[in-house]
Amino acid sequence: MGLWRSIRKNAALLTVSSLVMQSLSMLWQVWLAAHIGPAGIGIFQLIGSVGFLFITLAVSGIRFSVTRLLAEELGQCRGGSVCAVMRRCCAYALFFGLGAAAILFLLAEPIGFLWIGDARAVRALYAAAPSLPALALSSALSGYFTAVGRVWKTALSQFFAQLLRMGLSALLLAPCSRGDLSAVCAALSASSTAAEIALSLALAALYLVDRKRFCPAGECGAALTPRMLRIALPLASSAYARSALNTFRQLLVPRGLRLSGLSSESALAGYGVINGMAMPVLLLPTCLPLSVAELLVPALTEMQVAGEHVRVRRSVREMLGKTFLLSLGAAAAFFVFARPLGMLLYGSAEAARFLRLLAPMVPFLYTDIVTDGCLKGLGQMMASMAFNIAEAALGLVLVWALLPRWALTGYLVTLYICEVFNFTLSLLRLRQIINGDGSH
């Protein structure tokens, strides 16, 4: 039986739930753009870039570690390890989540003033700090549900958390004036924090019920803590490097645009149109490749542990072929319908123009997502992270070199070069592995 047939039920469930959530998020983004304008979207995107660095610190590789470790144990029929694995992984998640929250809270003012260069970001950073322990715990629990084939529980919880985030955002934004971007960004961060806490509590309750299928019966694997750390810590270190480089790259974009001659507000607006308006539309169909990539990790891991190398090769080729065909159709649709989409969603010819200019990047972007999932499922997570770090470093150099000369055109060129670079390296490594030329 083909891999697609074995995972299509969960893939369909994840895809539909992700599509619903991304569609809701898209509508919310459209509403938000109308209420706070491109400059407001721009500063909120910068806050999100810094926040992603601290999210990376909070998560520290735990989601993939849970999925990989549980897949190894279940692949060896050691269901008794499940609860022991989860105790260790949840403790790890809370340790790093609380540490990241403390650092962000203590450094909110220097980050707002010195990194982002805008005092209006400080309140939002304070409001985001309490979300980090909850987000780390949610990541560990989501990894569990992926590994045991209960992804619908994560999907349902995330759906209600998204509704909560949107409802709270509308409620908290109501008393804020459009020009008070400090209050606006703080309200958005506070609503996200409340939603993350609610999501972690929901997933924890679902896990406590679901774990009864495994605990305490069955054989338990040995050396669980060292194995968890051998997976998580190298991933975390690599993720820190990539996230730091990406964050500094994003922070350099408005500065580079200002050096090209744009005003501060125009630089924020241009950055906001690309990252906060055009890219969310472009990424909407990624719900399918992202779902497939997530499910590939435990599926390919179990095949690899069982020594089914021919099936691995066939499955990888099947997944990449299907994804590439999907991405070609999506790219053509975005290119042809860019103007109607931009005008319908944002009433912005500028957003439509950037959507069309970015459409040819879609095949690389979507196929790279599945390629990355294949690499992680086959134990090549460090190679994948190395490619991501190299891409982030290249992007930082390109932003520094191109934006002061070419402004937004330089930023688009940077996005294309980085995506093609990462995709090429990942695909070449995957071919080596499935053809037996790379180390396992």
Coordinates of C-alpha atoms in Angstrom, one line a residue:
M1 CA 0.0 0.0 0.0
G2 CA 1.4 3.4 -1.0
L3 CA 2.3 5.9 1.7
W4 CA -0.2 8.4 0.4
R5 CA -3.0 5.9 0.9
S6 CA -1.9 5.1 4.4
I7 CA -1.7 8.8 5.5
R8 CA -4.4 10.3 3.3
K9 CA -7.1 10.3 6.1
N10 CA -5.0 12.2 8.5
A11 CA -3.5 14.3 5.7
A12 CA -7.1 15.2 4.6
L13 CA -8.1 16.0 8.2
L14 CA -5.0 18.2 8.8
T15 CA -5.4 19.9 5.4
V16 CA -9.1 20.8 5.9
S17 CA -8.5 22.0 9.4
S18 CA -5.5 24.0 8.3
L19 CA -7.4 25.4 5.4
V20 CA -10.2 26.5 7.6
M21 CA -7.9 28.1 10.1
Q22 CA -5.7 29.8 7.5
S23 CA -8.9 31.1 5.8
L24 CA -10.1 32.5 9.1
S25 CA -6.6 34.0 9.6
M26 CA -6.7 35.4 6.1
L27 CA -10.0 37.1 6.8
W28 CA -8.6 38.4 10.1
Q29 CA -5.5 39.7 8.3
V30 CA -7.7 41.5 5.7
W31 CA -9.7 43.1 8.5
L32 CA -6.6 44.0 10.4
A33 CA -5.0 45.6 7.3
A34 CA -8.1 47.7 6.8
H35 CA -8.1 48.8 10.5
I36 CA -4.4 49.5 11.1
G37 CA -3.0 50.1 7.6
P38 CA 0.2 48.8 5.9
A39 CA 2.5 50.6 8.4
G40 CA 0.7 49.0 11.3
I41 CA 1.0 45.6 9.6
G42 CA 4.7 46.3 9.0
I43 CA 5.5 47.0 12.7
F44 CA 3.5 44.0 13.8
Q45 CA 5.4 41.8 11.4
L46 CA 8.7 43.1 12.9
I47 CA 7.4 42.3 16.4
G48 CA 6.5 38.8 15.1
S49 CA 10.0 38.3 13.7
V50 CA 11.6 39.0 17.1
G51 CA 8.9 36.9 18.7
F52 CA 9.8 34.0 16.5
L53 CA 13.3 34.1 17.8
F54 CA 12.0 33.6 21.4
I55 CA 9.5 31.0 20.2
T56 CA 12.4 29.0 18.8
L57 CA 14.2 29.3 22.2
A58 CA 11.0 28.2 24.0
V59 CA 10.3 25.2 21.7
S60 CA 14.0 24.2 21.4
G61 CA 13.3 21.3 19.0
I62 CA 10.9 19.5 21.2
R63 CA 8.0 18.9 18.8
F64 CA 10.1 17.0 16.3
S65 CA 11.9 15.2 19.2
V66 CA 8.6 13.9 20.6
T67 CA 7.4 12.7 17.2
R68 CA 10.7 11.0 16.3
L69 CA 11.3 9.4 19.7
L70 CA 7.7 8.1 20.0
A71 CA 7.8 6.8 16.4
E72 CA 11.0 4.9 17.2
E73 CA 9.5 3.4 20.4
L74 CA 6.2 2.5 18.7
G75 CA 8.0 1.1 15.7
Q76 CA 9.7 -1.3 18.1
C77 CA 6.3 -2.1 19.8
R78 CA 7.3 -0.5 23.0
G79 CA 4.1 1.3 23.9
G80 CA 5.1 1.4 27.5
S81 CA 7.6 4.1 26.7
V82 CA 5.0 6.7 25.7
C83 CA 4.2 8.2 29.2
A84 CA 7.9 8.1 30.1
V85 CA 8.8 9.9 26.9
M86 CA 6.1 12.5 27.5
R87 CA 7.1 13.3 31.1
R88 CA 10.7 14.0 30.0
C89 CA 9.6 16.0 26.9
C90 CA 7.0 18.1 28.8
A91 CA 9.6 18.9 31.5
Y92 CA 12.1 19.9 28.8
A93 CA 9.5 22.1 27.1
L94 CA 8.5 23.9 30.3
F95 CA 12.2 24.5 31.3
F96 CA 12.9 26.2 28.0
G97 CA 9.6 27.9 27.7
L98 CA 9.9 29.6 31.1
G99 CA 13.5 30.6 30.4
A100 CA 12.5 32.2 27.1
A101 CA 9.6 34.0 28.8
A102 CA 11.9 35.4 31.5
I103 CA 14.5 36.6 29.0
L104 CA 11.9 38.3 26.7
F105 CA 10.3 40.0 29.7
L106 CA 13.6 41.3 31.0
L107 CA 14.9 42.5 27.6
A108 CA 11.6 43.9 26.2
E109 CA 12.7 47.5 26.3
P110 CA 16.2 47.1 24.9
I111 CA 14.8 44.9 22.1
G112 CA 12.0 47.4 21.3
F113 CA 14.3 50.4 21.3
L114 CA 17.6 48.9 19.9
W115 CA 16.6 45.9 17.8
I116 CA 13.2 47.0 16.3
G117 CA 14.1 50.6 16.6
D118 CA 10.5 51.6 17.6
A119 CA 9.3 52.2 21.1
R120 CA 5.7 51.2 20.1
A121 CA 6.8 47.6 20.1
V122 CA 7.7 47.4 23.8
R123 CA 4.2 46.8 25.2
A124 CA 3.6 44.0 22.7
L125 CA 6.8 42.3 23.7
Y126 CA 5.8 42.4 27.4
A127 CA 2.4 40.9 26.5
A128 CA 3.9 38.1 24.4
A129 CA 6.2 36.8 27.1
P130 CA 3.7 34.7 29.1
S131 CA 2.7 32.8 25.9
L132 CA 6.1 31.1 25.6
P133 CA 5.8 28.4 28.3
A134 CA 2.3 27.5 27.0
L135 CA 3.5 27.4 23.4
A136 CA 6.4 25.1 24.3
L137 CA 4.1 22.7 26.1
S138 CA 1.6 22.8 23.2
S139 CA 4.5 21.9 20.8
A140 CA 5.4 18.8 22.9
L141 CA 1.8 17.6 23.1
S142 CA 1.2 18.2 19.4
G143 CA 4.2 16.0 18.6
Y144 CA 2.6 13.3 20.7
F145 CA -0.7 13.4 18.8
T146 CA 1.1 13.3 15.5
A147 CA 3.2 10.3 16.5
V148 CA 0.2 8.3 17.7
G149 CA -2.1 9.2 14.8
R150 CA -4.5 11.3 16.7
V151 CA -4.0 14.5 14.8
W152 CA -7.6 15.5 14.8
K153 CA -7.3 16.3 18.5
T154 CA -4.6 18.9 17.8
A155 CA -6.5 20.2 14.8
L156 CA -9.7 20.7 16.7
S157 CA -7.9 22.4 19.6
Q158 CA -6.0 24.7 17.3
F159 CA -9.3 25.6 15.5
F160 CA -10.9 26.8 18.7
A161 CA -7.7 28.6 19.8
Q162 CA -7.7 30.4 16.5
L163 CA -11.3 31.5 17.0
L164 CA -10.5 32.7 20.5
R165 CA -7.5 34.6 19.2
M166 CA -9.6 36.4 16.5
G167 CA -12.4 37.2 18.9
L168 CA -10.1 38.6 21.6
S169 CA -8.3 40.6 19.0
A170 CA -11.5 42.3 17.8
L171 CA -12.5 42.9 21.4
L172 CA -9.2 44.3 22.6
L173 CA -8.7 46.4 19.4
A174 CA -12.1 48.1 19.7
P175 CA -11.1 50.8 22.2
C176 CA -7.7 51.4 20.4
S177 CA -7.4 54.3 17.9
R178 CA -5.9 53.4 14.5
G179 CA -3.0 55.7 15.1
D180 CA -2.0 54.3 18.5
L181 CA 0.2 51.4 17.1
S182 CA 1.6 50.7 20.6
A183 CA -1.8 49.9 22.0
V184 CA -2.8 48.0 18.8
C185 CA 0.2 45.8 18.8
A186 CA -0.1 45.2 22.6
A187 CA -3.7 44.2 22.1
L188 CA -2.8 41.7 19.3
S189 CA 0.0 40.2 21.4
A190 CA -2.3 39.8 24.5
S191 CA -5.0 38.0 22.5
S192 CA -2.4 35.6 21.1
T193 CA -1.1 34.9 24.6
A194 CA -4.5 34.1 25.9
A195 CA -5.2 31.8 22.9
E196 CA -1.9 30.0 23.4
I197 CA -2.6 29.4 27.1
A198 CA -6.0 28.0 26.3
L199 CA -4.6 25.7 23.6
S200 CA -2.0 24.3 25.9
L201 CA -4.6 23.5 28.6
A202 CA -6.9 21.9 26.0
L203 CA -4.1 19.7 24.6
A204 CA -3.0 18.7 28.1
A205 CA -6.5 17.6 29.0
L206 CA -6.8 15.6 25.8
Y207 CA -3.4 14.0 26.4
L208 CA -4.3 12.9 29.9
V209 CA -7.3 11.1 28.5
D210 CA -5.6 9.6 25.5
R211 CA -2.5 8.3 27.3
K212 CA -4.5 5.6 29.0
R213 CA -4.2 3.5 25.9
F214 CA -0.4 3.2 26.5
C215 CA 0.4 3.7 30.2
P216 CA 1.6 1.8 32.1
A217 CA 1.3 -1.4 30.1
G218 CA 4.0 -2.6 27.8
E219 CA 7.8 -2.7 27.5
C220 CA 9.7 0.5 28.1
G221 CA 12.7 1.6 26.1
A222 CA 16.1 2.4 27.6
A223 CA 18.1 5.6 27.8
L224 CA 15.1 7.8 27.0
T225 CA 16.5 11.0 28.4
P226 CA 19.9 10.8 26.6
R227 CA 18.1 9.9 23.4
M228 CA 15.7 12.8 23.7
L229 CA 18.6 15.2 24.4
R230 CA 20.6 13.8 21.4
I231 CA 17.6 14.7 19.1
A232 CA 16.5 17.9 20.7
L233 CA 19.6 19.8 21.7
P234 CA 21.4 19.7 18.3
L235 CA 18.1 20.7 16.6
A236 CA 17.6 23.5 19.2
S237 CA 21.2 24.8 18.6
S238 CA 20.7 24.8 14.8
A239 CA 17.2 26.4 15.2
Y240 CA 18.7 29.2 17.4
A241 CA 21.2 30.1 14.7
R242 CA 18.7 30.0 11.9
S243 CA 16.1 32.0 13.8
A244 CA 18.6 34.6 14.9
L245 CA 19.8 35.1 11.4
N246 CA 16.3 35.3 10.0
T247 CA 15.3 37.8 12.7
F248 CA 18.2 40.1 12.0
R249 CA 17.4 39.8 8.3
Q250 CA 13.8 40.9 8.9
L251 CA 15.0 43.8 11.1
L252 CA 17.4 44.9 8.4
V253 CA 14.7 45.1 5.8
P254 CA 13.1 48.4 6.9
R255 CA 16.5 49.9 7.5
G256 CA 17.7 48.9 4.1
L257 CA 14.6 50.3 2.5
R258 CA 15.1 53.6 4.4
L259 CA 18.7 53.7 3.1
S260 CA 17.3 53.3 -0.5
G261 CA 15.6 56.7 0.0
L262 CA 12.1 55.6 1.3
S263 CA 10.7 57.3 4.4
S264 CA 10.3 55.4 7.6
E265 CA 6.5 55.0 7.2
S266 CA 6.9 54.0 3.5
A267 CA 9.5 51.4 4.4
L268 CA 7.2 49.9 7.0
A269 CA 4.3 50.0 4.6
G270 CA 6.3 48.3 1.8
Y271 CA 7.5 45.6 4.1
G272 CA 4.0 45.2 5.5
V273 CA 2.5 44.8 2.0
I274 CA 4.9 42.0 1.0
N275 CA 5.1 40.1 4.3
G276 CA 1.7 40.9 5.9
M277 CA -0.5 41.0 2.8
A278 CA 0.9 39.2 -0.3
M279 CA 2.7 36.3 1.4
P280 CA -0.2 35.2 3.6
V281 CA -2.3 34.7 0.4
L282 CA 0.6 32.9 -1.3
L283 CA 1.0 30.6 1.7
L284 CA -2.7 29.7 2.0
P285 CA -2.5 26.5 0.0
T286 CA 0.6 25.3 2.0
C287 CA -1.9 23.6 4.4
L288 CA -1.6 20.5 2.3
P289 CA 2.2 20.2 1.9
L290 CA 2.6 21.2 5.6
S291 CA 0.1 18.5 6.7
V292 CA 1.9 15.9 4.5
A293 CA 5.3 16.9 5.8
E294 CA 4.2 16.6 9.4
L295 CA 2.8 13.1 8.8
L296 CA 5.8 12.0 6.8
V297 CA 8.1 12.2 9.9
P298 CA 6.6 9.3 11.9
A299 CA 5.7 7.3 8.7
L300 CA 9.2 7.4 7.2
T301 CA 10.8 6.9 10.6
E302 CA 8.9 3.6 11.1
M303 CA 9.8 2.4 7.6
Q304 CA 13.4 3.3 8.1
V305 CA 13.5 1.5 11.5
A306 CA 11.9 -1.6 9.8
G307 CA 14.5 -1.6 7.0
E308 CA 11.9 -1.0 4.2
H309 CA 14.3 1.0 2.0
V310 CA 12.5 0.3 -1.3
R311 CA 9.2 1.5 0.2
V312 CA 11.0 4.6 1.5
R313 CA 12.3 5.4 -2.0
R314 CA 8.9 4.9 -3.7
S315 CA 7.1 6.9 -1.0
V316 CA 9.4 9.9 -1.2
R317 CA 9.1 10.1 -5.0
E318 CA 5.4 9.8 -4.8
M319 CA 5.0 12.6 -2.3
L320 CA 7.4 14.9 -4.2
G321 CA 5.6 14.3 -7.5
K322 CA 2.2 15.0 -6.1
T323 CA 3.4 18.1 -4.3
F324 CA 5.1 19.5 -7.4
L325 CA 2.0 19.1 -9.5
L326 CA -0.1 20.9 -6.8
S327 CA 2.4 23.7 -6.7
L328 CA 2.4 24.3 -10.5
G329 CA -1.4 24.7 -10.4
A330 CA -1.2 27.0 -7.5
A331 CA 1.5 29.1 -9.1
A332 CA -0.5 29.5 -12.3
A333 CA -3.6 30.5 -10.4
F334 CA -1.8 33.1 -8.4
F335 CA -0.2 34.6 -11.5
V336 CA -3.4 34.8 -13.4
F337 CA -5.7 35.9 -10.6
A338 CA -3.3 38.1 -8.7
R339 CA -5.1 41.4 -9.5
P340 CA -8.6 40.2 -8.6
L341 CA -7.3 38.6 -5.4
G342 CA -5.4 41.7 -4.3
M343 CA -8.3 44.0 -5.1
L344 CA -10.9 41.7 -3.5
L345 CA -9.0 41.1 -0.3
Y346 CA -7.2 44.3 0.3
G347 CA -8.4 46.8 -2.3
S348 CA -4.7 47.2 -3.0
A349 CA -3.1 47.2 -6.5
E350 CA 0.3 47.1 -4.7
A351 CA -0.6 43.8 -2.9
A352 CA -1.8 42.4 -6.3
R353 CA 1.4 43.4 -8.0
F354 CA 3.6 41.7 -5.4
L355 CA 1.4 38.6 -5.4
R356 CA 2.0 38.2 -9.1
L357 CA 5.7 38.8 -8.8
L358 CA 6.0 36.2 -6.1
A359 CA 3.8 33.5 -7.8
P360 CA 6.7 31.8 -9.7
M361 CA 8.3 31.0 -6.3
V362 CA 5.4 28.7 -5.3
P363 CA 6.7 25.4 -6.8
F364 CA 10.0 25.8 -5.0
L365 CA 8.3 26.9 -1.7
Y366 CA 5.7 24.1 -1.6
T367 CA 7.9 21.3 -2.7
D368 CA 10.7 22.3 -0.3
I369 CA 8.2 21.9 2.6
V370 CA 7.6 18.2 1.8
T371 CA 11.3 17.7 1.0
D372 CA 12.2 19.0 4.5
G373 CA 9.6 16.6 6.0
C374 CA 11.2 13.7 4.2
L375 CA 14.6 14.6 5.4
K376 CA 13.5 14.8 9.0
G377 CA 11.6 11.5 8.8
L378 CA 14.8 9.8 7.5
G379 CA 16.9 11.2 10.4
Q380 CA 18.5 14.0 8.4
M381 CA 17.2 16.8 10.6
M382 CA 20.7 18.2 11.1
A383 CA 21.4 18.3 7.4
S384 CA 18.0 20.1 7.0
M385 CA 18.9 22.6 9.7
A386 CA 22.3 23.2 8.2
F387 CA 20.7 24.1 4.9
N388 CA 18.3 26.4 6.7
I389 CA 21.1 28.1 8.5
A390 CA 23.0 28.6 5.3
E391 CA 19.9 30.0 3.6
A392 CA 19.4 32.4 6.5
A393 CA 23.0 33.6 6.4
L394 CA 22.8 34.1 2.6
G395 CA 19.5 36.1 3.1
L396 CA 21.1 38.4 5.7
V397 CA 24.0 39.2 3.3
L398 CA 21.7 39.8 0.4
V399 CA 19.4 42.1 2.4
W400 CA 22.4 44.1 3.6
A401 CA 23.8 44.3 0.0
L402 CA 20.8 44.7 -2.2
L403 CA 18.1 46.7 -0.4
P404 CA 20.0 50.0 -0.1
R405 CA 20.4 49.9 -3.9
W406 CA 17.3 48.2 -5.2
A407 CA 14.7 48.8 -2.4
L408 CA 11.8 46.4 -2.7
T409 CA 13.1 44.9 -5.9
G410 CA 16.2 43.8 -3.9
Y411 CA 14.0 42.2 -1.3
L412 CA 12.1 40.2 -3.9
V413 CA 15.3 39.0 -5.4
T414 CA 16.5 38.0 -2.0
L415 CA 13.4 35.9 -1.4
Y416 CA 13.8 34.1 -4.7
I417 CA 17.5 33.4 -4.3
C418 CA 17.2 32.1 -0.8
E419 CA 14.2 29.8 -1.6
V420 CA 15.9 28.2 -4.7
F421 CA 19.2 27.8 -2.7
N422 CA 17.5 25.9 0.2
F423 CA 15.4 23.8 -2.1
T424 CA 18.3 22.7 -4.3
L425 CA 20.5 21.7 -1.3
S426 CA 17.6 19.8 0.4
L427 CA 16.6 17.9 -2.8
L428 CA 20.2 16.9 -3.6
R429 CA 20.6 15.5 0.0
L430 CA 17.3 13.7 -0.2
R431 CA 18.3 12.0 -3.5
Q432 CA 21.6 10.9 -1.9
I433 CA 19.8 9.3 1.0
I434 CA 17.0 7.4 -0.9
N435 CA 19.5 6.2 -3.5
G436 CA 21.8 4.8 -0.7
D437 CA 24.7 7.3 -1.4
G438 CA 24.4 9.2 1.9
S439 CA 25.1 8.2 5.5
H440 CA 22.0 7.2 7.5

